[in-house]
JSON list of C-alpha atoms in Angstrom, two decimals:
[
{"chain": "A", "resi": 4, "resn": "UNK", "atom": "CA", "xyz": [8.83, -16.95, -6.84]},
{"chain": "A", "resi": 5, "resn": "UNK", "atom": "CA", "xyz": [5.81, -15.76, -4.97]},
{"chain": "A", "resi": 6, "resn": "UNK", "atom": "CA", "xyz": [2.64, -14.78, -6.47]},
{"chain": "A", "resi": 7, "resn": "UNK", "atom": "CA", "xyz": [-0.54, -13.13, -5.32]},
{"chain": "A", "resi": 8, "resn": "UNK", "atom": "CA", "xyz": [-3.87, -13.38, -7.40]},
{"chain": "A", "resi": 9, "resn": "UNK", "atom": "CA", "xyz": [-6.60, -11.64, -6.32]},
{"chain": "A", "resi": 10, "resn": "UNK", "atom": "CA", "xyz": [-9.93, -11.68, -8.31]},
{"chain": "A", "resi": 11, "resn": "UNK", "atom": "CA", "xyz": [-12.49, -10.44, -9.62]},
{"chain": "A", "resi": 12, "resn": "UNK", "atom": "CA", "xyz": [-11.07, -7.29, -11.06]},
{"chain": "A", "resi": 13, "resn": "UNK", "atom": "CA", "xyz": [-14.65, -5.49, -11.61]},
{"chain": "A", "resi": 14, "resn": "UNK", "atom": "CA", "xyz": [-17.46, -6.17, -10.17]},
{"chain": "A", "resi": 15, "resn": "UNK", "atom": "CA", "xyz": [-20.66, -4.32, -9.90]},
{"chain": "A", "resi": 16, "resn": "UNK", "atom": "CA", "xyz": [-22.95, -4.97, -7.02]},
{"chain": "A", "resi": 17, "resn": "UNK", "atom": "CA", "xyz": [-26.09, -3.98, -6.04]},
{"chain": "A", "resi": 18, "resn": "UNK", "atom": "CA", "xyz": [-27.05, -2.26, -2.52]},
{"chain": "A", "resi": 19, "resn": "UNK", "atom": "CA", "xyz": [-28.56, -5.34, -0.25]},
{"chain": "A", "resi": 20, "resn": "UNK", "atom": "CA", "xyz": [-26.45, -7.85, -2.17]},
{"chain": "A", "resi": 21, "resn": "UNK", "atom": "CA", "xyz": [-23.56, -10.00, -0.74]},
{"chain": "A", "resi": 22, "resn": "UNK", "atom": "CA", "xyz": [-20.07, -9.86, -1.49]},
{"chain": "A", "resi": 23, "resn": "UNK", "atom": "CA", "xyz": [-17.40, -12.10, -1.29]},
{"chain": "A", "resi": 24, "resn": "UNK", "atom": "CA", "xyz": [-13.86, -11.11, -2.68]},
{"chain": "A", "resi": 25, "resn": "UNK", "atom": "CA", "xyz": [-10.86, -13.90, -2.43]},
{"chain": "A", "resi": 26, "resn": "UNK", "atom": "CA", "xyz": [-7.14, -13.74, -2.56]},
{"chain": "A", "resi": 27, "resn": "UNK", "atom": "CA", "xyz": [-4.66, -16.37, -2.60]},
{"chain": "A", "resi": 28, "resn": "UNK", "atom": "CA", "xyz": [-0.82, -16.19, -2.55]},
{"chain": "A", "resi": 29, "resn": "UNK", "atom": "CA", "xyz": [1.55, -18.86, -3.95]},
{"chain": "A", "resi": 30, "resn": "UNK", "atom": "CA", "xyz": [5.22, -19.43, -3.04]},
{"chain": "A", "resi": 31, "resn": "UNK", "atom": "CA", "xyz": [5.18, -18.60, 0.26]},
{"chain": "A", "resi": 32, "resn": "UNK", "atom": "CA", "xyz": [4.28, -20.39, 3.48]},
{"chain": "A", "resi": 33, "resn": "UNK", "atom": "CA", "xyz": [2.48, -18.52, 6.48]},
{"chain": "A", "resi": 34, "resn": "UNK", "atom": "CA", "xyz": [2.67, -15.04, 5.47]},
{"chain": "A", "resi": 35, "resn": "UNK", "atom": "CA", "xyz": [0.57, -11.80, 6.69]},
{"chain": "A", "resi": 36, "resn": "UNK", "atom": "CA", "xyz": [-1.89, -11.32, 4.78]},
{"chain": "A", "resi": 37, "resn": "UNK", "atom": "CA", "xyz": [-3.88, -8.26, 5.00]},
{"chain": "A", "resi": 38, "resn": "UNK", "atom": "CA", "xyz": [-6.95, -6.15, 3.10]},
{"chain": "A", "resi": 39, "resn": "UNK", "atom": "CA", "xyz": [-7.23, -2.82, 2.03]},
{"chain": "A", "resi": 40, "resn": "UNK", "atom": "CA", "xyz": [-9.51, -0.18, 0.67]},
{"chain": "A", "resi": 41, "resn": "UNK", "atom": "CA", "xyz": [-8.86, 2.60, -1.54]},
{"chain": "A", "resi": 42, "resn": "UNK", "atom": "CA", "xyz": [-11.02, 5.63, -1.90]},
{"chain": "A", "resi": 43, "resn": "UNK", "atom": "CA", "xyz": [-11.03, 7.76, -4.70]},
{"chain": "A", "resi": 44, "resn": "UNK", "atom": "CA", "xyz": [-8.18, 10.35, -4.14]},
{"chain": "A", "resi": 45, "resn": "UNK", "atom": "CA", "xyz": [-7.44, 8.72, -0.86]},
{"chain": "A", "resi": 46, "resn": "UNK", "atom": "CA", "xyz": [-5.24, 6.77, 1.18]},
{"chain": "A", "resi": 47, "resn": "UNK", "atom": "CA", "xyz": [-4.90, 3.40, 1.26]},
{"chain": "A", "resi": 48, "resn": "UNK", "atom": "CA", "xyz": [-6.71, 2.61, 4.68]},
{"chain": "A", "resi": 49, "resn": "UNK", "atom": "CA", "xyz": [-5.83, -1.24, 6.26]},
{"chain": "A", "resi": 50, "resn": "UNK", "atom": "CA", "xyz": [-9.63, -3.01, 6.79]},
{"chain": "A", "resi": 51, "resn": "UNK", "atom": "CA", "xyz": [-8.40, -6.38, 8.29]},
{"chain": "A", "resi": 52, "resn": "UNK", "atom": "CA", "xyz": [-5.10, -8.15, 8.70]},
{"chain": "A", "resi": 53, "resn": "UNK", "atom": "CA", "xyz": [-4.29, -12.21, 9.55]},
{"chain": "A", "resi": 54, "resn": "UNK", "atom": "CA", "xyz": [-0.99, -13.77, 10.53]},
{"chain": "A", "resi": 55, "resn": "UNK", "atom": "CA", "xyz": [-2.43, -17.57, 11.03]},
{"chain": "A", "resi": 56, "resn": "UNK", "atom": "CA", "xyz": [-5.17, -19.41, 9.79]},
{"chain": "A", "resi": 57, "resn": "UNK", "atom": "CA", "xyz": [-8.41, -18.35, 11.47]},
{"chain": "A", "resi": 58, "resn": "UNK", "atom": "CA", "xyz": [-6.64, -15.59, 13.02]},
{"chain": "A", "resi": 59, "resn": "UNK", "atom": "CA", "xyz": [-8.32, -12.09, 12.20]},
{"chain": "A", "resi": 60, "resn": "UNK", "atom": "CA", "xyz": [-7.52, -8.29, 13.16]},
{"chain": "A", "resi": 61, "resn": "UNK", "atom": "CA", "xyz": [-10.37, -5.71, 12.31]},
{"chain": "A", "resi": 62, "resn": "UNK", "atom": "CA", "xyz": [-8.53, -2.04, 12.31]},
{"chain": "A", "resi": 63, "resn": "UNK", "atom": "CA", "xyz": [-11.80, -0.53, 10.98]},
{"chain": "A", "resi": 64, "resn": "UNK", "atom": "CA", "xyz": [-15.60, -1.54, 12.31]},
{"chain": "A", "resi": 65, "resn": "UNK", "atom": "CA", "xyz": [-17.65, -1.92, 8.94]},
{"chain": "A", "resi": 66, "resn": "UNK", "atom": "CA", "xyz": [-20.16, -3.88, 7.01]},
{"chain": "A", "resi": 67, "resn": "UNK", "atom": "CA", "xyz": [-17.09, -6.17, 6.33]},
{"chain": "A", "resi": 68, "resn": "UNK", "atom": "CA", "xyz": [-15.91, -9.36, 7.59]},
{"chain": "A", "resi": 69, "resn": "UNK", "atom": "CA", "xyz": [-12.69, -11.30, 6.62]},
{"chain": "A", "resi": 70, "resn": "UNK", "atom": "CA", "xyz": [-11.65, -14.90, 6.89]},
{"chain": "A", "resi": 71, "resn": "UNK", "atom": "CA", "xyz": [-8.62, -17.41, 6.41]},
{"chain": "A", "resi": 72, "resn": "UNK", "atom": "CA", "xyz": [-9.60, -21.43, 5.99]},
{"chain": "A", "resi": 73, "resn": "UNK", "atom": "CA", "xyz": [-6.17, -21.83, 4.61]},
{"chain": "A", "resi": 74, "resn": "UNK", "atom": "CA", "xyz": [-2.31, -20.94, 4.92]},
{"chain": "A", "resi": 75, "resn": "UNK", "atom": "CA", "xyz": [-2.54, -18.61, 1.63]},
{"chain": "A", "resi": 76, "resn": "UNK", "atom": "CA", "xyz": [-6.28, -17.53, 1.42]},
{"chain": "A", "resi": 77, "resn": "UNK", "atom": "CA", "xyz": [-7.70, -14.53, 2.68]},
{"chain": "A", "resi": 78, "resn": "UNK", "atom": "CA", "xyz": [-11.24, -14.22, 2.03]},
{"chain": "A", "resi": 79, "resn": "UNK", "atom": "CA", "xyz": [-13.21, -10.74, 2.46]},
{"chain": "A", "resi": 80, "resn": "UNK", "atom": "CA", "xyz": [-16.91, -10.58, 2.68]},
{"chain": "A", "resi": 81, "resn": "UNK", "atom": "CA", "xyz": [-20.30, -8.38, 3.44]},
{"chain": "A", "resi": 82, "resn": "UNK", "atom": "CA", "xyz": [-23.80, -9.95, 3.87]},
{"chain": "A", "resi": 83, "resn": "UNK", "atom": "CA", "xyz": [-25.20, -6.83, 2.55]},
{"chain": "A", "resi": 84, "resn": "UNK", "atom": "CA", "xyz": [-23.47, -4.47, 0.75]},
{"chain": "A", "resi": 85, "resn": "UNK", "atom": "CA", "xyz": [-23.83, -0.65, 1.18]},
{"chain": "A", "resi": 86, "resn": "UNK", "atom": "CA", "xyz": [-23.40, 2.50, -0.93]},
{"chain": "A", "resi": 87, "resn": "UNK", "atom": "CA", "xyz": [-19.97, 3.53, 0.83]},
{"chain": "A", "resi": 88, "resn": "UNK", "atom": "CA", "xyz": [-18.82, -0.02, 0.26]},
{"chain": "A", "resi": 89, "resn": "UNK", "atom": "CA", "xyz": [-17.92, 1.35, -3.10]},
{"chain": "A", "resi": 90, "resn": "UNK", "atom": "CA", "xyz": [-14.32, 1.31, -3.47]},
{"chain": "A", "resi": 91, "resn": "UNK", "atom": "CA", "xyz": [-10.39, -0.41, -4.74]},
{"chain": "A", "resi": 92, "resn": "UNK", "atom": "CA", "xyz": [-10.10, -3.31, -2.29]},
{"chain": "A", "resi": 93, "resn": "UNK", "atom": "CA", "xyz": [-6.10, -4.68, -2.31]},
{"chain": "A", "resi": 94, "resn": "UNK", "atom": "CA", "xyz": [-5.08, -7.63, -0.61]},
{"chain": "A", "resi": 95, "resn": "UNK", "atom": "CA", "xyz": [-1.43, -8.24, 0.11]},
{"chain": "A", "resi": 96, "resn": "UNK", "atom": "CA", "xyz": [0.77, -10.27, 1.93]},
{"chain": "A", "resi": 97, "resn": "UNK", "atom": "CA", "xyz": [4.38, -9.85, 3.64]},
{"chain": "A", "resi": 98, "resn": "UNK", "atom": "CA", "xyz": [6.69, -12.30, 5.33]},
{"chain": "A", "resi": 99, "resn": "UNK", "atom": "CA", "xyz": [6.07, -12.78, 9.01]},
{"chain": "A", "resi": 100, "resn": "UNK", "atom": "CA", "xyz": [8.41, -10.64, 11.51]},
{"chain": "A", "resi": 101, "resn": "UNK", "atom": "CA", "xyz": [9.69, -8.69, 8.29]},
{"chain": "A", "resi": 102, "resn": "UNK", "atom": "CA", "xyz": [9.80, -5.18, 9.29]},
{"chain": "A", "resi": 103, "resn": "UNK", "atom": "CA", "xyz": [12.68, -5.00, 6.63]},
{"chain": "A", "resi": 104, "resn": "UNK", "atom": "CA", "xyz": [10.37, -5.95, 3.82]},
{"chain": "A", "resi": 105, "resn": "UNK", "atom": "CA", "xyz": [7.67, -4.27, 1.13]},
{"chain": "A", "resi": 106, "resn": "UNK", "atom": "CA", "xyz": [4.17, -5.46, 1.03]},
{"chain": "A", "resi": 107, "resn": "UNK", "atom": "CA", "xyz": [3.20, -7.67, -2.26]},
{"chain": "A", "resi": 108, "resn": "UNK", "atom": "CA", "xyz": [-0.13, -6.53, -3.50]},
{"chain": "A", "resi": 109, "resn": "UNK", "atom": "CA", "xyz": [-2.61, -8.02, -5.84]},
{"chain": "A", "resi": 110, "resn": "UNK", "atom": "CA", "xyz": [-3.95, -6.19, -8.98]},
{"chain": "A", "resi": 111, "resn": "UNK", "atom": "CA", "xyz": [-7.20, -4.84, -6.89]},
{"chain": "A", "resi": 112, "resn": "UNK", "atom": "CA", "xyz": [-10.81, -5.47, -7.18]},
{"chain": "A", "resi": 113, "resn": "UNK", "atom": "CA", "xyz": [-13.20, -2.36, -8.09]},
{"chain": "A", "resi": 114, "resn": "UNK", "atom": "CA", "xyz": [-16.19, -2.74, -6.85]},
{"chain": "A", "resi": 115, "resn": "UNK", "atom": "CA", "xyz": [-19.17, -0.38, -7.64]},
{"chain": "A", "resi": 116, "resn": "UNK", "atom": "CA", "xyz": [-22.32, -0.93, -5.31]},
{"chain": "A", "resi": 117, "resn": "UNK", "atom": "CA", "xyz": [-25.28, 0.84, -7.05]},
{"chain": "B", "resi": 16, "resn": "UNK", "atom": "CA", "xyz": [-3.48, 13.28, 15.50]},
{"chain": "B", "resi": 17, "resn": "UNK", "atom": "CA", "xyz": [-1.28, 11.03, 13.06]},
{"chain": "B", "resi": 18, "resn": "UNK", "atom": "CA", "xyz": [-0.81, 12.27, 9.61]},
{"chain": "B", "resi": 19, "resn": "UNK", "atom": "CA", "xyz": [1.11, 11.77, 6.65]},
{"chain": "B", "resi": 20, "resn": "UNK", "atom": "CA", "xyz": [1.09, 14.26, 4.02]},
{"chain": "B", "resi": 21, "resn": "UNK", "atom": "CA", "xyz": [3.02, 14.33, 0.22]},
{"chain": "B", "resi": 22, "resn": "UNK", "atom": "CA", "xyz": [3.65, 17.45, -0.90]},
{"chain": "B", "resi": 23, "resn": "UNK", "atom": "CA", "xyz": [1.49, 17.61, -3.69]},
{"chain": "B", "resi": 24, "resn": "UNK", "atom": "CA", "xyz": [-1.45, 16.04, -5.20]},
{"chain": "B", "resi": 25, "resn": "UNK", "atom": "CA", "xyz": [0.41, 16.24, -8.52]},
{"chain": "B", "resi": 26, "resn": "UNK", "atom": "CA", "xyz": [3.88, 17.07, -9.77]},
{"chain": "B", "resi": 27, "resn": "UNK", "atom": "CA", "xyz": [4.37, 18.25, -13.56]},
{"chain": "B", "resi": 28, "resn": "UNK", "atom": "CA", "xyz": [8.24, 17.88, -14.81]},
{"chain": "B", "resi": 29, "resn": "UNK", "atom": "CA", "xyz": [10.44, 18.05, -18.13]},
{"chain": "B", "resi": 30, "resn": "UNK", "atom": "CA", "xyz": [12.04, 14.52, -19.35]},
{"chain": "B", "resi": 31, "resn": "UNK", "atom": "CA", "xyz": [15.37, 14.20, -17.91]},
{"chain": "B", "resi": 32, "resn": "UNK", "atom": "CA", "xyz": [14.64, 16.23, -15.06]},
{"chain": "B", "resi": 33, "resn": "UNK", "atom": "CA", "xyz": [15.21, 14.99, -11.46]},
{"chain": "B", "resi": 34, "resn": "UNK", "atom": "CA", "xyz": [11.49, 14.53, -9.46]},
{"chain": "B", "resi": 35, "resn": "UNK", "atom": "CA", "xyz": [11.66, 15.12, -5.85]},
{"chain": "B", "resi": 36, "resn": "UNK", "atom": "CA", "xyz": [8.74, 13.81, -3.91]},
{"chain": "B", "resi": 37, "resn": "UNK", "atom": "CA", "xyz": [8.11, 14.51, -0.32]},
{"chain": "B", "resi": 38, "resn": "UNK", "atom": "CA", "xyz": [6.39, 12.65, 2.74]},
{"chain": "B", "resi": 39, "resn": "UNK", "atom": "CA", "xyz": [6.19, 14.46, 5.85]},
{"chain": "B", "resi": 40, "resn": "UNK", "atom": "CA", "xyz": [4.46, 12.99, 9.06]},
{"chain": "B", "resi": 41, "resn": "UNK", "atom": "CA", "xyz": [3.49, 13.80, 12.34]},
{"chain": "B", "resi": 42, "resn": "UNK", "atom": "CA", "xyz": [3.04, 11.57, 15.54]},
{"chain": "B", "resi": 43, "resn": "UNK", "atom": "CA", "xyz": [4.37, 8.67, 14.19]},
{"chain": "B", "resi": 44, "resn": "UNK", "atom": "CA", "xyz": [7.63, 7.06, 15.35]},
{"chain": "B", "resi": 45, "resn": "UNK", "atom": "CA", "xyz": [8.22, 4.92, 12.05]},
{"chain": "B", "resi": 46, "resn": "UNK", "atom": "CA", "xyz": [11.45, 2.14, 12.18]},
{"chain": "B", "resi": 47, "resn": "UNK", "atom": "CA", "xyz": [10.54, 1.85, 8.60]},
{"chain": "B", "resi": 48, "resn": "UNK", "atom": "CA", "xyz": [9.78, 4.31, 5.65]},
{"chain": "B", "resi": 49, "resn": "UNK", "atom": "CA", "xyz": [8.55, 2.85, 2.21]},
{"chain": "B", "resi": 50, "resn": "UNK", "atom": "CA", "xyz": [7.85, 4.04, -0.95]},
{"chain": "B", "resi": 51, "resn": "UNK", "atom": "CA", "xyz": [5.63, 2.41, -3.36]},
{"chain": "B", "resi": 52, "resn": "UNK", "atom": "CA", "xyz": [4.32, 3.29, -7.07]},
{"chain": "B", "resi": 53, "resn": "UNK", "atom": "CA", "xyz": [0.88, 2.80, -8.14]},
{"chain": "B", "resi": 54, "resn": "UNK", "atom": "CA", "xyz": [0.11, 2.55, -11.76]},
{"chain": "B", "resi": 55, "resn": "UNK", "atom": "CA", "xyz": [-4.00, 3.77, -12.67]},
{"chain": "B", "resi": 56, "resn": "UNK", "atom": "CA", "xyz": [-6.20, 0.82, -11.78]},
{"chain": "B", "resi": 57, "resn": "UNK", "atom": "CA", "xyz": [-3.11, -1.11, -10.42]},
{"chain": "B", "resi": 58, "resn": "UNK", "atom": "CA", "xyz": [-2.15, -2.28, -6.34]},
{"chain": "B", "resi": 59, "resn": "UNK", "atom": "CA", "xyz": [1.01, -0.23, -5.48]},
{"chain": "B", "resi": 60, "resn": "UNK", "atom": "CA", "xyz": [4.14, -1.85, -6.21]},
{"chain": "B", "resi": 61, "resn": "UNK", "atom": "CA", "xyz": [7.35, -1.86, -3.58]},
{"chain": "B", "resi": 62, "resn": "UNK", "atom": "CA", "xyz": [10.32, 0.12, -4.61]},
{"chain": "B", "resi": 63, "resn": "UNK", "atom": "CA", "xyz": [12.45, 1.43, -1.20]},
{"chain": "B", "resi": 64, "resn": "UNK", "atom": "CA", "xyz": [12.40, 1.01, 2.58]},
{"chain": "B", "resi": 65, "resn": "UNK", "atom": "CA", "xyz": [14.82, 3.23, 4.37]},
{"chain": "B", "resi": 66, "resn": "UNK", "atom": "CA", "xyz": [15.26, 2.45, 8.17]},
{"chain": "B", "resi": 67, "resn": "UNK", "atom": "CA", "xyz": [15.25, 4.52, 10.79]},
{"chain": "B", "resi": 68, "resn": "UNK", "atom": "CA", "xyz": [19.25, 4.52, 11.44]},
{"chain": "B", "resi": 69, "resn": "UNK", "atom": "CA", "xyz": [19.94, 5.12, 7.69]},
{"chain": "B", "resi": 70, "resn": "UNK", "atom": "CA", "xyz": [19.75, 8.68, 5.97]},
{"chain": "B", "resi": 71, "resn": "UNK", "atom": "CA", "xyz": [19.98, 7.56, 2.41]},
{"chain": "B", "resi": 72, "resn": "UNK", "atom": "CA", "xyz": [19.17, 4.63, 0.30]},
{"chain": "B", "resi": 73, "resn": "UNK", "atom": "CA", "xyz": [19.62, 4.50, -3.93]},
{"chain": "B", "resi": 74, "resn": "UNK", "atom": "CA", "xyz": [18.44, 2.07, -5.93]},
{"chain": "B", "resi": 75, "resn": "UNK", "atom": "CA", "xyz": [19.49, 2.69, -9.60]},
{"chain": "B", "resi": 76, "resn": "UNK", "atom": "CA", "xyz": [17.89, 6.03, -10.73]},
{"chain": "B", "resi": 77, "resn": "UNK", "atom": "CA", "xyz": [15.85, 6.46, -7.29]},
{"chain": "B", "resi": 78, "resn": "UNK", "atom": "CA", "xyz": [16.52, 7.70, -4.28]},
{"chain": "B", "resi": 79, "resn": "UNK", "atom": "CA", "xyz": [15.46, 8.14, -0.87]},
{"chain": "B", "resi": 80, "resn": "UNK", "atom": "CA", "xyz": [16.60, 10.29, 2.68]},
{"chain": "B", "resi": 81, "resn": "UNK", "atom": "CA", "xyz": [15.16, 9.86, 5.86]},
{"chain": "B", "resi": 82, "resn": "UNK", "atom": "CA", "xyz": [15.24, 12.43, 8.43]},
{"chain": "B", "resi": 83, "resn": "UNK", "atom": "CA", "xyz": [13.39, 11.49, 11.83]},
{"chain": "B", "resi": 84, "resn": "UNK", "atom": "CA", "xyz": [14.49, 14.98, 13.30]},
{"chain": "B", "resi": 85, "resn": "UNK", "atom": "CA", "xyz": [12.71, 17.18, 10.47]},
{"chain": "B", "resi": 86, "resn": "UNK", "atom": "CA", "xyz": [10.04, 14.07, 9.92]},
{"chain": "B", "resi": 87, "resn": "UNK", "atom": "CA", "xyz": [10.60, 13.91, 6.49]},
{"chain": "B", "resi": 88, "resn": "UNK", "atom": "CA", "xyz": [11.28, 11.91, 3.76]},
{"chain": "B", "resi": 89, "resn": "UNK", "atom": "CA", "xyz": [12.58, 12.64, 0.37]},
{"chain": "B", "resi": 90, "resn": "UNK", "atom": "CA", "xyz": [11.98, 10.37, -2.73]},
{"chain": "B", "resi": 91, "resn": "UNK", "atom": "CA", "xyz": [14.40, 11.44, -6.01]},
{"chain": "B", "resi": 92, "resn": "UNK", "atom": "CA", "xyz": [13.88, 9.82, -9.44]},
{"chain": "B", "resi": 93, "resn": "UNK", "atom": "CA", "xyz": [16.99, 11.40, -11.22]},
{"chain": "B", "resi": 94, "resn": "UNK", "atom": "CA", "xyz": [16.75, 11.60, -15.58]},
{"chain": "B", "resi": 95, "resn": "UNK", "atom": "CA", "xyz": [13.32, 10.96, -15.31]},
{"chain": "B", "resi": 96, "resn": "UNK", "atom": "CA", "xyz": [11.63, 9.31, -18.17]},
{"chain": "B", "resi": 97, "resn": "UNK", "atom": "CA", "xyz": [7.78, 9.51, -19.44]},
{"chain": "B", "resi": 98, "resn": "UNK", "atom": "CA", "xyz": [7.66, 5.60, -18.35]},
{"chain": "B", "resi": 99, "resn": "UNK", "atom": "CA", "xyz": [8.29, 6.82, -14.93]},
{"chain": "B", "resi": 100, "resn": "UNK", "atom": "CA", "xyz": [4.77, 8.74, -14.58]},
{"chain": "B", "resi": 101, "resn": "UNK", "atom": "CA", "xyz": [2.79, 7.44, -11.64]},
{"chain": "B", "resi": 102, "resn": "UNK", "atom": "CA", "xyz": [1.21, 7.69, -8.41]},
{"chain": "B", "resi": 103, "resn": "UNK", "atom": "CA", "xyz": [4.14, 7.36, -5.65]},
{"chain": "B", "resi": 104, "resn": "UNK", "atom": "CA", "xyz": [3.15, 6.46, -2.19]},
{"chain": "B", "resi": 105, "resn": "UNK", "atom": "CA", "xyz": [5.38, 7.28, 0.80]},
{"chain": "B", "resi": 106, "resn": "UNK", "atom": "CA", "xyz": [4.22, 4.45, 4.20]},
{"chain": "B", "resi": 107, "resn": "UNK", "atom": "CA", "xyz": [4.89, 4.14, 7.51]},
{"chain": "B", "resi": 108, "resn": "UNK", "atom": "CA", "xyz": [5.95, 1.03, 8.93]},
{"chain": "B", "resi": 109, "resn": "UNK", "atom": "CA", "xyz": [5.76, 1.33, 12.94]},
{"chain": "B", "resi": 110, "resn": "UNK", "atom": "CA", "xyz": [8.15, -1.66, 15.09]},
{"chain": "B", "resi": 111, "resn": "UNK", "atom": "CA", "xyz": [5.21, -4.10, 16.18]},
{"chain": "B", "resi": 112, "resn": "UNK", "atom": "CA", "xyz": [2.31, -2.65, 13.93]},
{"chain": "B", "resi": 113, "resn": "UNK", "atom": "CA", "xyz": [0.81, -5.09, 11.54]},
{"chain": "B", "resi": 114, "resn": "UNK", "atom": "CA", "xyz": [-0.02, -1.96, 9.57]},
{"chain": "B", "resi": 115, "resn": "UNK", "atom": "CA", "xyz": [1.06, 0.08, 7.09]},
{"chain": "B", "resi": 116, "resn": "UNK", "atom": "CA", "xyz": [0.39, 3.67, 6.99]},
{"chain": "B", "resi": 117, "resn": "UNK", "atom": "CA", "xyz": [-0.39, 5.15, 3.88]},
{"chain": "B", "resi": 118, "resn": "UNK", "atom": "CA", "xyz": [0.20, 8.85, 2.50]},
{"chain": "B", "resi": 119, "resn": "UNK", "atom": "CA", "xyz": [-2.75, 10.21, -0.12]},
{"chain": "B", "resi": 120, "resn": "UNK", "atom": "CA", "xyz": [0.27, 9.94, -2.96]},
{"chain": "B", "resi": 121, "resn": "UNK", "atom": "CA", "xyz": [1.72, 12.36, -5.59]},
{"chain": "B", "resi": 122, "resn": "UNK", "atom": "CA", "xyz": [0.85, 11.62, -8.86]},
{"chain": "B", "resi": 123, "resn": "UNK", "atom": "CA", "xyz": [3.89, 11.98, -11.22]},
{"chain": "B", "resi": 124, "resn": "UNK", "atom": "CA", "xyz": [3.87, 13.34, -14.83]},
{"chain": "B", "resi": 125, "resn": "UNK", "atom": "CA", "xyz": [7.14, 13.11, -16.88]},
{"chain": "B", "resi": 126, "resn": "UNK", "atom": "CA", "xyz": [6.24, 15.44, -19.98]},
{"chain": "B", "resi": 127, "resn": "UNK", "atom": "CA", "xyz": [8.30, 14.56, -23.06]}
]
């Protein structure tokens, strides 16, 4: 069965700081893999999406930058973090050219920049 | 512009009762409509996709209509149970959009 794992859970970061954030799915070969961000009380708004390795789609111009060195790992980063960076980042995955399918998504990563 | 908007922020009901949840949207021409729950502190978990041709899909003790003429969607949770308390999450899934498109959600309470 397919998995997604997505960690840390918490993590508290100060402004300036870097962040990196990493996801990895199991069970599954070439999926989608995509990142998102949760405000408090909002929407779940898409931040980057990849459907090969290397490959990269921005929806949203930020502090943030995402990459895939392998198959099943989607990595998302920030050189410096900023005060709106605060938020519920998801990562999940779906199978390629699966309109007919959910999204899987990990358990989330809070992060609090301060 | 394109929005996506759940009736209500948050929906108070008796055990037993039937929920009804609703996603309306404008300027969006979905193939797909999905519903997800979200649990406090949680990533949203998949429960229904409807397509575009279909006007009703169940799935045990939920259930969900599709109307692309009204742009609505309605998500039923029949004999509701505490367990069943939640955030639910209507999307948007357009043909050729690698991208989901989230509604704010409707947090559910099932009082005892």
């Amino acid at each position: 069965s397919q998995t997604i794992h997505q960690w840390p859970a918490t993590l508290v970061q100060p402004v300036g700081s870097p962040l990196s954030l990493e996801c990895t799915v199991e069970g599954t070969s070439n999926p989608n893999l995509y990142w998102y961000r949760q405000a408090a009380g909002r929407g779940l708004q898409l931040l980057f999406y990849s459907v090969g390795i290397g490959q990269i789609s921005s929806e949203v111009p930020q502090n943030l930058s995402a990459s895939r060195p392998q198959d099943r790992q989607f990595i998302l980063s920030s050189k410096k973090l900023l005060l709106s960076d605060s938020g519920f980042y998801l990562c999940a995955w779906r199978k390629k050219d699966s309109g007919g399918y959910g999204y899987t998504f990990g358990s989330g990563t809070r992060l609090t920049v301060v | 512009s394109q929005k996506i908007e759940q009736n209500s922020e948050a929906l108070n009901i008796q055990e037993g009762k039937t929920a009804t949840l609703t996603c309306n949207y404008t300027n969006y021409s979905p193939a797909y409509l999905q519903w997800y729950r979200q649990d406090p502190g949680r990533g949203p978990v998949f429960l229904l996709l409807i397509r575009e041709n279909e006007k009703e899909k169940r799935k045990e003790r939920l259930k969900v209509t599709f109307d692309t003429t009204l742009k609505q969607s309605l998500f039923h949770i029949t004999a509701s149970q505490p367990a069943d308390s939640a955030t639910y999450l209507c999307a948007l899934d357009q043909t050729g959009a690698n991208n989901l498109f989230f509604g704010t959600g409707t947090r559910l309470t099932v009082i005892p």
